[in-house]
Amino acid sequence: MTGAAASLGQRAVPPRAAPLALAGRRQAAFARARYRLVIGGMVFTALTAALALRLGDLALLHEPPATGSASALSPKRGDILDRNGVVLARSFEAFGVSVFPQQLVSEPDRLAHQLAAILPERSEERLKSELLHHATYRVLSRRVLPAQAQAINNLGEPAIVLEREPDRLYPNLSLGAHVIGYTEAGKRRAFGRSGLEKVFDEKLSGEATRGTPLVLAMDSRVQQALAAELRASMVKHHAVGAAGVVLDVQTGEVIAMVSLPDFNPNAPGMDYVTPADGSPDNRFNRTTQGMYELGSTFKALTVAMAMDEGIIKSMSQTFDATAPIRIGKFTIDDDKSHRLRKYVNTPEIMVFSSNIGTARLASALGGERQRDYLKRLGFFDPVRVELGEHSRPLYPAISNWGESATMTVGFGHGFAVSPLHLAIAYGAVVNGGILRPATMLKVAPGKAVPGTRIFTAETSAKMNALLRLVVTSGTGRKANTPGYRVGGKTGTSEKVVNGRYVKNARVASFAGAFPMDKPRYVVVAMVDEPKGIPETYGFATAGWVAAPIMGNVVARIAPVLGVAPDVTHDVDMRGILGLVETAGAEHE
C-alpha cells in the first residue's frame, strides 16, 4: 500500500513548470534587448546629429587655426591700378610645394628628376640638394600652377606637401615694373619688396583697407609708348640702358616712368644681367637711382636763373664767346661743330648750345645764387617721390665751389642728378615758375599739392619761347612734331668711370615739354652709352639719339592725353627768331 500510495502520489504531482519559466525569461530578455537597442540607436543618432552640427559649426562659423591653408590667410592684398582703372597688380591664391627631407620615401635622385620635369624653372640639381637637405622642412617652389600641383600630387610622395598660399600677379609683365615693384610670398601674405609695393605694403595688406585699390598717376598707354621708344633707341644705338619720365607740370603726377633694362615682377629673381661691363641688375631704377651729368639740358636752368635775376635784361643783350675761357687748369670751349667765336645773345646761347655763353651767365650769377636756385629746385637731396629706390645727387663740395665749378655746373658739367630731378625742375621752368612735388599717385581734380615759386611768370613765358626755338631752329630739331608745339633742350655729356671722364662713354638726354603755348607735360629721355651708327654719321650725341625719342613719344601720347594738333597755334617768337643768324647744328 505504501508502495501503491507512493506510486499514486508520484502520479498526483503536477508536471514541471521549467519550460514556461524559460519562455518568460526569453521574452523578458528580448524586451530588454529591444529597449537597449532603441536607447542605443537614439544615443547614436543624437551623437551623430551633434557631430554633424559641430562640423557644420566649424565649417560655417569658425575659421580653422593657422596651418598655411587658404582659409588661414590674411586679408586679400589690394589691387594696384593705373589712372584709368587698368589692373597693374592683383592678388591670387597659388600653390606652394614643400618637402620634409627626413621623411622621404622615394629615392631622391629619381624624385628630383620627376620634379624637374614638372617644374622647369627649377633645376634638377637644385631640387636634389633640397631633397637631401639636413633641415626638417624645405620650400621647393612657389607660385605653382594647379596642373603642376596635380602632377606633383600624383607622384604619391607623402613627404611632399602642397599648400595654398597668397601670391601676386602682374598681368602687364615688365610694364612699369620699377614703379610698381614686386612682392615676395610668405606663409600668410605677400610682402612688398620694392617700388610702390614696398612703400605702401601696410596700406595694401592692412585689415582696414581690405580690397581698397592703390590708384596710380600712371597711364599705362603712355607708359607703354615711352618704354617702346626708349627700348627701340637703346637697341638701335647699342646702349647699356635708358630712362624716361612723363610729368604733368600742373599737378606733379608722374604719368610714365621707365628704366631700361627692366624686369618681370612675376619672377624678379630671373632677370639679372651679367655682361662683361659689369652693369647692375635690371631692378636698378635709372630714373630715380641713377645719377648722371645731363649736360646741356642744365643750360635752360642757368638761362632761367640769369633771366630771373636781371642778368639778362633783353634778348638782344650779348655775351663774350669770342674765345675759350681758361680758368686754372681748365678750358671751357664750345663744340667744334658750332663755334660762333663772337658775342652771342641769349637765343643764340640756347640754339647753338654755347658752353662759353652759358659759363658767362653762370659767372655773372655767382656761386651763392646758383646754389640757392639749385637747392630750391631739389638738386641737393634725393628726389622726393613715393619710391624707396633713390640716390643722392653728386656735386662739388661747397668748399670747392669756386669760379670754375660755378661755370661748369652752369652747363651741366660736374653735377649729377637723376632724370626725375631734371623733369621736376623743367616743370618749374615751363609751367609759370612753380615747382610742384612729384607724385606717383593719381591726384583728384582740384587736389594738386600747392607748389613753390622759383621763377617769375615772365621768365617762364620767355623760356618757353626759347625752348621752342631750340626745337624749330637748333640742336633739338629732330624732336619737332608737327602740330604739337614741342620745346626742349638737348644734352650730351661724358660719363665718369673710376673718377675720370671716358670720352667714348656718353649720356645723351633731352628735356622738353609740350604744347609750348600752354605747357602741360614735361618729357625727359636719357640713353646711357649710345654708340654712333651709319644712320647718324657716327654721331651718338643727344641731337641724334635723344631728340628723336622726344618727337616719337609726343606723336604717340599727345592724342591719348587729349592734346589736339594745331599748326596755327604756335608760341609767339617774334623778336626772338630774328636774333638768330643761322640754324644750329643737329648735333651737340
XYZ file of C-alpha atoms in Angstrom:
588
model
C 0.000 0.000 0.000
C 2.700 2.147 0.961
C 4.318 1.431 -2.344
C 0.998 1.902 -4.135
C 0.356 5.118 -2.347
C 3.791 6.280 -3.173
C 3.228 5.397 -6.741
C -0.150 7.177 -6.821
C 1.403 10.108 -5.023
C 4.020 10.497 -7.705
C 1.393 10.482 -10.389
C -0.532 13.157 -8.495
C 2.463 15.677 -8.708
C 1.792 18.291 -11.451
C 4.143 18.484 -14.440
C 7.343 20.699 -14.019
C 6.998 24.481 -14.999
C 10.620 24.907 -16.255
C 9.713 25.298 -19.952
C 7.190 28.056 -19.187
C 9.684 29.956 -16.989
C 12.306 29.713 -19.728
C 9.886 31.134 -22.260
C 9.064 34.045 -19.940
C 12.667 34.822 -19.277
C 13.391 34.691 -23.022
C 10.607 37.192 -23.755
C 11.846 39.476 -20.995
C 15.393 39.321 -22.396
C 14.097 40.159 -25.878
C 12.207 43.076 -24.451
C 15.261 44.359 -22.605
C 17.372 43.950 -25.761
C 14.851 45.854 -27.842
C 14.802 48.595 -25.242
C 18.572 48.800 -25.116
C 18.744 48.787 -28.923
C 16.255 51.627 -29.121
C 18.131 53.604 -26.452
C 21.473 52.875 -28.181
C 20.060 53.934 -31.526
C 18.743 57.100 -30.033
C 22.107 57.857 -28.405
C 23.939 57.090 -31.658
C 21.554 59.311 -33.598
C 21.980 62.065 -31.070
C 25.769 61.778 -31.189
C 25.725 61.747 -34.976
C 23.499 64.792 -35.059
C 25.698 66.579 -32.522
C 28.804 65.738 -34.510
C 27.185 66.955 -37.718
C 26.118 70.165 -36.052
C 29.625 70.681 -34.682
C 31.209 70.057 -38.063
C 28.779 72.458 -39.672
C 29.516 74.988 -36.973
C 33.232 74.653 -37.566
C 32.867 74.808 -41.318
C 30.471 77.700 -41.478
C 31.013 79.834 -38.432
C 34.600 79.445 -37.317
C 37.963 79.844 -39.085
C 40.343 76.927 -38.651
C 43.675 77.512 -36.938
C 46.547 78.921 -38.988
C 48.090 75.976 -40.791
C 49.078 77.605 -44.062
C 45.774 76.747 -45.689
C 43.942 79.226 -47.867
C 41.313 79.969 -45.249
C 44.012 80.993 -42.740
C 45.465 83.699 -44.993
C 45.470 87.398 -44.169
C 43.026 89.730 -45.934
C 43.412 89.963 -49.708
C 46.107 92.410 -50.733
C 44.677 95.450 -52.512
C 44.983 95.797 -56.285
C 47.199 98.403 -57.941
C 45.501 100.259 -60.797
C 46.600 102.838 -63.336
C 44.754 106.157 -63.520
C 42.156 104.677 -65.885
C 41.429 101.552 -63.838
C 43.742 99.160 -65.690
C 44.914 96.411 -63.301
C 48.675 96.548 -62.757
C 48.870 94.149 -59.797
C 46.342 91.693 -58.363
C 46.439 89.023 -55.640
C 45.511 85.361 -56.030
C 45.979 82.093 -54.146
C 48.717 79.899 -55.578
C 50.239 76.553 -54.594
C 53.485 76.230 -52.710
C 55.472 72.976 -52.793
C 57.441 71.978 -49.701
C 59.182 68.823 -48.507
C 60.140 67.154 -45.228
C 63.527 65.706 -46.341
C 63.904 63.383 -43.349
C 60.581 61.689 -44.156
C 61.226 60.890 -47.829
C 60.053 57.510 -49.065
C 61.147 57.867 -52.690
C 64.731 57.723 -53.890
C 65.997 61.385 -54.063
C 67.658 61.145 -57.485
C 64.559 59.747 -59.147
C 62.232 62.147 -57.338
C 64.388 65.177 -58.261
C 64.254 64.107 -61.911
C 60.470 63.781 -61.785
C 60.036 67.146 -60.072
C 62.320 68.912 -62.553
C 60.144 67.667 -65.386
C 57.106 69.259 -63.721
C 58.860 72.441 -62.534
C 61.063 73.560 -65.467
C 62.078 76.756 -63.663
C 63.868 74.646 -61.018
C 66.991 72.713 -61.935
C 67.264 69.032 -61.120
C 70.481 69.663 -59.176
C 68.858 72.323 -57.005
C 65.848 70.123 -56.308
C 68.070 67.213 -55.366
C 70.014 69.396 -52.924
C 66.765 70.411 -51.271
C 65.584 66.806 -51.020
C 68.874 65.819 -49.374
C 68.979 68.833 -47.083
C 69.622 68.228 -43.379
C 66.777 70.571 -42.370
C 63.384 69.189 -41.391
C 61.452 71.407 -43.814
C 62.354 72.989 -47.179
C 60.409 75.007 -49.742
C 60.823 73.555 -53.220
C 58.857 76.076 -55.262
C 56.270 78.811 -55.001
C 53.623 80.061 -57.433
C 52.927 76.566 -58.796
C 50.090 76.230 -61.281
C 47.158 73.920 -60.456
C 48.134 71.461 -63.222
C 51.680 71.292 -61.850
C 50.356 70.802 -58.336
C 48.191 67.913 -59.536
C 51.145 66.290 -61.305
C 53.251 66.580 -58.145
C 50.439 65.117 -56.067
C 50.221 62.178 -58.478
C 53.828 61.262 -57.644
C 52.496 59.885 -54.364
C 55.416 61.042 -52.195
C 53.989 61.583 -48.660
C 56.894 63.839 -47.603
C 55.919 66.441 -50.222
C 53.287 68.947 -49.105
C 51.134 71.150 -51.330
C 49.801 74.254 -49.585
C 47.700 77.163 -50.756
C 49.451 80.491 -50.239
C 48.949 84.129 -51.270
C 50.694 85.413 -54.374
C 50.745 88.430 -56.663
C 50.101 88.630 -60.397
C 51.393 91.414 -62.660
C 49.377 90.949 -65.865
C 51.360 93.539 -67.861
C 54.661 91.833 -67.110
C 57.526 94.380 -67.162
C 55.342 97.427 -67.863
C 56.020 99.902 -65.070
C 57.994 97.313 -63.105
C 60.280 99.836 -61.382
C 57.287 101.901 -60.300
C 55.036 99.038 -59.166
C 57.795 96.888 -57.710
C 57.211 93.269 -56.679
C 56.297 91.121 -53.693
C 57.675 88.030 -52.039
C 55.252 85.321 -50.969
C 55.069 84.425 -47.298
C 53.121 81.777 -45.397
C 50.218 84.102 -44.575
C 50.582 87.005 -47.041
C 52.750 88.572 -49.724
C 55.282 91.222 -48.662
C 56.296 94.224 -50.780
C 59.974 94.132 -51.672
C 60.436 97.152 -53.973
C 58.663 100.056 -55.629
C 55.186 101.070 -54.513
C 54.500 97.502 -53.349
C 57.076 98.111 -50.632
C 56.286 101.756 -49.849
C 52.553 101.034 -49.484
C 52.910 97.491 -48.128
C 50.956 98.202 -44.946
C 48.181 100.026 -46.778
C 47.820 97.299 -49.419
C 47.785 94.422 -46.934
C 46.061 96.011 -43.941
C 42.804 94.758 -42.436
C 41.286 98.244 -42.540
C 41.942 98.669 -46.280
C 40.864 95.188 -47.390
C 40.125 95.310 -51.103
C 40.910 99.034 -51.447
C 43.000 99.561 -54.601
C 46.002 101.848 -54.900
C 45.388 104.142 -57.886
C 48.493 105.455 -59.635
C 49.069 108.573 -61.693
C 50.491 106.290 -64.382
C 48.680 105.968 -67.689
C 49.570 102.500 -68.976
C 49.177 103.653 -72.589
C 51.698 106.465 -72.110
C 53.950 104.115 -70.144
C 53.958 101.618 -72.993
C 54.700 104.268 -75.623
C 57.616 105.742 -73.655
C 59.058 102.298 -72.925
C 58.782 101.232 -76.571
C 60.565 104.333 -77.904
C 63.338 104.173 -75.312
C 63.854 100.464 -75.960
C 63.986 100.999 -79.732
C 66.649 103.701 -79.320
C 68.599 101.615 -76.833
C 68.713 98.687 -79.275
C 69.394 100.882 -82.296
C 72.363 102.599 -80.668
C 73.681 99.549 -78.768
C 73.290 101.360 -75.433
C 73.609 99.816 -71.977
C 70.457 101.440 -70.648
C 67.822 104.131 -70.949
C 65.379 106.049 -68.784
C 62.480 108.435 -69.223
C 59.718 110.376 -67.482
C 56.433 111.994 -68.483
C 55.329 114.529 -65.857
C 52.141 116.587 -65.583
C 53.513 120.045 -64.733
C 50.186 121.304 -63.347
C 49.653 118.501 -60.814
C 53.083 116.880 -60.352
C 51.688 113.487 -61.401
C 54.197 111.072 -62.920
C 52.228 109.842 -65.926
C 55.017 107.462 -67.004
C 58.388 106.365 -65.652
C 60.656 103.936 -67.485
C 64.014 102.408 -66.631
C 65.751 100.001 -69.025
C 66.740 97.256 -68.868
C 63.687 96.281 -66.840
C 62.447 93.074 -65.205
C 59.381 90.880 -64.894
C 57.946 91.368 -61.379
C 56.260 87.957 -61.645
C 59.769 86.455 -61.438
C 62.126 89.252 -60.314
C 64.962 86.905 -59.456
C 65.135 85.578 -63.032
C 66.148 88.879 -64.641
C 69.735 89.502 -63.664
C 72.135 90.777 -66.305
C 75.816 89.983 -66.015
C 77.551 91.461 -69.067
C 81.296 91.930 -69.211
C 80.993 95.627 -68.413
C 79.500 94.811 -65.021
C 76.167 96.580 -65.490
C 73.895 96.380 -62.435
C 70.914 94.110 -62.376
C 67.669 95.058 -64.062
C 65.979 96.114 -60.853
C 68.164 99.237 -60.621
C 65.924 102.241 -61.306
C 67.907 104.586 -63.554
C 65.155 107.209 -63.326
C 65.488 107.797 -59.573
C 68.647 105.933 -58.501
C 70.873 106.676 -61.474
C 72.841 109.933 -61.127
C 74.002 111.363 -64.449
C 75.611 114.538 -65.682
C 72.800 115.556 -68.005
C 74.904 118.064 -69.863
C 73.436 120.965 -71.771
C 69.896 120.348 -70.506
C 71.161 122.354 -67.485
C 71.708 125.394 -69.723
C 67.983 126.140 -69.736
C 68.068 126.289 -65.928
C 71.061 128.630 -65.930
C 69.434 130.930 -68.505
C 66.233 130.995 -66.428
C 68.219 131.863 -63.272
C 70.089 134.653 -65.061
C 66.857 135.982 -66.551
C 65.104 135.921 -63.176
C 67.990 137.753 -61.506
C 68.064 140.506 -64.127
C 71.412 139.483 -65.593
C 69.676 139.025 -68.945
C 67.947 142.349 -69.478
C 66.845 141.775 -73.072
C 67.081 139.172 -75.787
C 69.411 141.392 -77.774
C 71.942 141.659 -74.958
C 75.206 139.889 -75.876
C 77.905 137.968 -74.008
C 81.509 137.320 -74.988
C 82.017 133.973 -76.747
C 84.860 135.122 -78.969
C 87.394 132.748 -77.407
C 87.584 129.809 -74.989
C 87.572 130.588 -71.276
C 90.710 129.455 -69.469
C 90.371 129.189 -65.706
C 93.021 127.423 -63.693
C 93.903 124.183 -65.442
C 90.535 124.028 -67.230
C 89.461 125.322 -70.618
C 85.799 125.930 -71.442
C 85.031 125.859 -75.141
C 82.093 125.281 -77.459
C 81.658 122.149 -79.515
C 83.668 122.463 -82.701
C 80.555 121.905 -84.824
C 79.024 125.234 -83.849
C 81.671 127.594 -82.509
C 80.472 131.112 -83.209
C 83.565 132.987 -81.952
C 81.631 136.200 -81.434
C 79.425 137.984 -78.929
C 76.239 135.935 -78.603
C 72.769 136.793 -77.399
C 70.549 134.572 -75.259
C 68.660 132.912 -78.148
C 71.999 132.028 -79.749
C 73.291 130.594 -76.472
C 70.302 128.295 -76.415
C 70.050 127.456 -80.116
C 73.779 126.796 -80.564
C 74.163 125.332 -77.058
C 77.105 127.566 -76.219
C 79.206 126.429 -73.264
C 81.100 129.710 -73.289
C 77.966 131.858 -73.307
C 76.339 129.816 -70.522
C 79.525 129.955 -68.438
C 79.445 133.758 -68.734
C 75.879 133.801 -67.434
C 76.746 131.457 -64.550
C 79.751 133.565 -63.612
C 77.601 136.704 -63.519
C 75.051 134.859 -61.412
C 77.685 133.746 -58.915
C 78.096 130.533 -56.952
C 75.957 131.562 -53.987
C 72.883 132.482 -56.006
C 73.418 129.452 -58.259
C 73.462 127.100 -55.255
C 70.353 128.762 -53.823
C 68.394 128.064 -57.023
C 69.710 124.513 -57.237
C 68.761 123.882 -53.613
C 65.224 125.207 -54.103
C 64.899 123.049 -57.225
C 65.704 119.995 -55.087
C 69.075 119.170 -56.633
C 70.920 118.722 -53.335
C 68.622 115.975 -51.985
C 67.333 112.587 -53.150
C 64.313 113.073 -55.364
C 61.127 113.472 -53.322
C 58.632 110.931 -54.584
C 56.840 107.855 -53.194
C 59.600 105.416 -54.116
C 62.199 103.966 -51.816
C 64.727 103.479 -54.618
C 66.563 106.797 -54.925
C 70.066 108.193 -54.572
C 71.658 111.485 -53.572
C 72.873 113.807 -56.345
C 76.608 114.239 -56.838
C 78.022 117.759 -56.799
C 81.148 119.707 -55.820
C 81.828 120.294 -52.159
C 80.747 123.757 -51.091
C 84.346 124.446 -50.014
C 85.470 123.741 -53.596
C 82.602 125.595 -55.279
C 84.652 128.354 -56.803
C 84.523 130.186 -60.128
C 85.408 127.080 -62.132
C 82.679 124.963 -60.507
C 80.112 127.737 -60.935
C 80.830 127.962 -64.664
C 80.933 124.236 -65.379
C 77.841 123.436 -63.289
C 76.086 126.124 -65.326
C 76.256 123.944 -68.431
C 75.727 120.622 -66.661
C 79.289 119.521 -66.060
C 80.346 118.190 -62.656
C 76.799 117.924 -61.253
C 74.971 114.585 -61.461
C 71.230 114.199 -60.866
C 68.504 111.720 -61.755
C 66.221 112.107 -64.801
C 63.289 112.684 -62.427
C 65.167 115.550 -60.735
C 65.526 117.175 -64.144
C 61.871 116.613 -65.083
C 60.655 118.297 -61.880
C 62.967 121.279 -62.448
C 61.837 121.663 -66.060
C 58.260 121.601 -64.831
C 59.030 124.735 -62.799
C 60.646 126.381 -65.841
C 57.675 125.892 -68.178
C 54.533 125.957 -66.007
C 54.709 129.583 -64.951
C 57.582 129.217 -62.485
C 56.050 126.901 -59.837
C 57.951 123.890 -58.511
C 55.434 121.142 -57.770
C 56.270 117.973 -55.806
C 56.167 114.860 -57.936
C 53.779 112.061 -57.035
C 53.267 108.511 -58.268
C 49.621 108.582 -57.129
C 46.622 109.900 -59.022
C 45.590 113.392 -57.971
C 41.882 114.162 -57.849
C 40.758 117.246 -59.808
C 41.457 120.375 -57.822
C 43.515 118.487 -55.217
C 47.039 119.188 -56.513
C 49.556 119.982 -53.763
C 50.444 123.698 -53.803
C 53.848 124.377 -55.285
C 56.697 126.779 -54.523
C 57.501 129.712 -56.780
C 61.012 129.514 -58.226
C 60.841 131.703 -61.348
C 58.600 134.592 -62.290
C 55.770 134.021 -64.751
C 57.541 136.385 -67.178
C 60.734 134.333 -67.057
C 58.756 131.154 -67.646
C 56.999 132.620 -70.700
C 60.316 133.721 -72.232
C 61.888 130.335 -71.523
C 59.007 128.591 -73.284
C 59.707 130.638 -76.397
C 63.429 129.841 -76.204
C 62.842 126.122 -75.709
C 60.505 126.102 -78.686
C 63.193 127.903 -80.690
C 65.753 125.188 -79.888
C 63.422 122.608 -81.455
C 62.477 124.642 -84.517
C 65.947 126.026 -85.273
C 68.579 124.414 -83.055
C 70.055 121.189 -81.744
C 66.622 119.760 -80.916
C 65.112 119.839 -84.402
C 64.637 116.078 -84.529
C 62.232 116.412 -81.590
C 59.857 118.588 -83.592
C 56.413 117.043 -84.016
C 54.075 118.917 -86.378
C 51.080 120.347 -84.583
C 52.171 119.636 -81.007
C 54.438 122.641 -80.392
C 57.328 120.760 -78.776
C 60.093 122.648 -76.982
C 63.183 121.472 -75.158
C 66.933 121.199 -74.847
C 69.453 118.541 -75.791
C 72.281 117.427 -73.519
C 75.361 115.297 -74.179
C 77.971 114.522 -71.536
C 80.807 112.115 -70.926
C 80.411 109.525 -68.191
C 82.678 109.413 -65.183
C 84.238 105.988 -64.604
C 86.594 105.491 -61.664
C 86.847 109.239 -61.211
C 87.778 110.001 -64.809
C 85.760 111.117 -67.815
C 85.554 108.481 -70.540
C 85.450 110.058 -73.991
C 83.529 107.305 -75.758
C 81.047 106.651 -72.934
C 78.345 109.297 -73.261
C 74.955 110.075 -71.834
C 72.533 111.543 -74.391
C 69.466 113.283 -72.992
C 66.590 115.524 -73.968
C 64.374 117.506 -71.613
C 61.353 119.257 -73.044
C 57.657 119.991 -72.848
C 54.513 120.293 -74.953
C 52.440 122.133 -76.071
C 54.672 125.172 -75.562
C 51.855 127.711 -75.947
C 50.442 126.284 -72.707
C 52.778 123.570 -71.369
C 51.104 120.622 -69.682
C 53.589 117.746 -69.922
C 57.353 117.544 -69.465
C 59.188 114.652 -71.116
C 62.745 113.623 -70.244
C 64.510 110.923 -72.270
C 68.001 109.623 -71.483
C 70.093 106.978 -73.265
C 73.095 105.550 -71.422
C 76.226 104.974 -73.542
C 74.729 105.105 -77.051
C 77.009 104.234 -79.975
C 77.241 106.084 -83.261
C 75.804 104.256 -86.276
C 75.932 104.866 -90.047
C 72.457 106.391 -89.998
C 73.708 109.127 -87.632
C 77.050 109.508 -89.471
C 78.812 108.046 -86.472
C 77.412 110.602 -84.023
C 75.946 109.477 -80.687
C 75.050 112.912 -79.357
C 71.684 113.979 -77.976
C 70.515 115.679 -81.156
C 70.797 112.370 -82.996
C 69.845 109.969 -80.186
C 67.563 111.580 -77.584
C 65.747 114.277 -79.580
C 64.098 111.720 -81.932
C 62.772 109.854 -78.886
C 61.008 113.022 -77.769
C 59.434 113.535 -81.182
C 58.230 109.942 -81.448
C 56.897 109.844 -77.898
C 54.929 113.077 -78.279
C 53.380 111.882 -81.550
C 52.152 108.746 -79.751
C 50.990 110.132 -76.414
C 49.579 113.558 -77.290
C 46.316 112.129 -78.708
C 45.983 109.843 -75.680
C 46.438 112.793 -73.323
C 43.921 114.928 -75.171
C 46.383 117.386 -76.760
C 44.990 118.296 -80.164
C 47.341 119.001 -83.080
C 47.253 122.590 -84.273
C 49.786 124.011 -86.721
C 48.316 127.525 -86.488
C 48.684 127.983 -82.726
C 52.417 128.190 -82.020
C 54.459 130.085 -79.455
C 54.926 133.768 -80.312
C 58.656 134.078 -81.017
C 58.595 137.404 -82.842
C 61.659 139.407 -81.876
C 63.476 136.198 -80.924
C 63.776 134.319 -84.214
C 65.233 137.378 -85.918
C 68.139 137.431 -83.469
C 69.432 134.058 -84.599
C 71.660 134.351 -87.635
C 71.654 130.743 -88.793
C 70.150 127.446 -87.768
C 72.005 125.441 -85.160
C 73.787 122.199 -85.845
C 71.841 118.953 -85.486
C 74.323 117.507 -83.048
C 75.909 118.836 -79.928
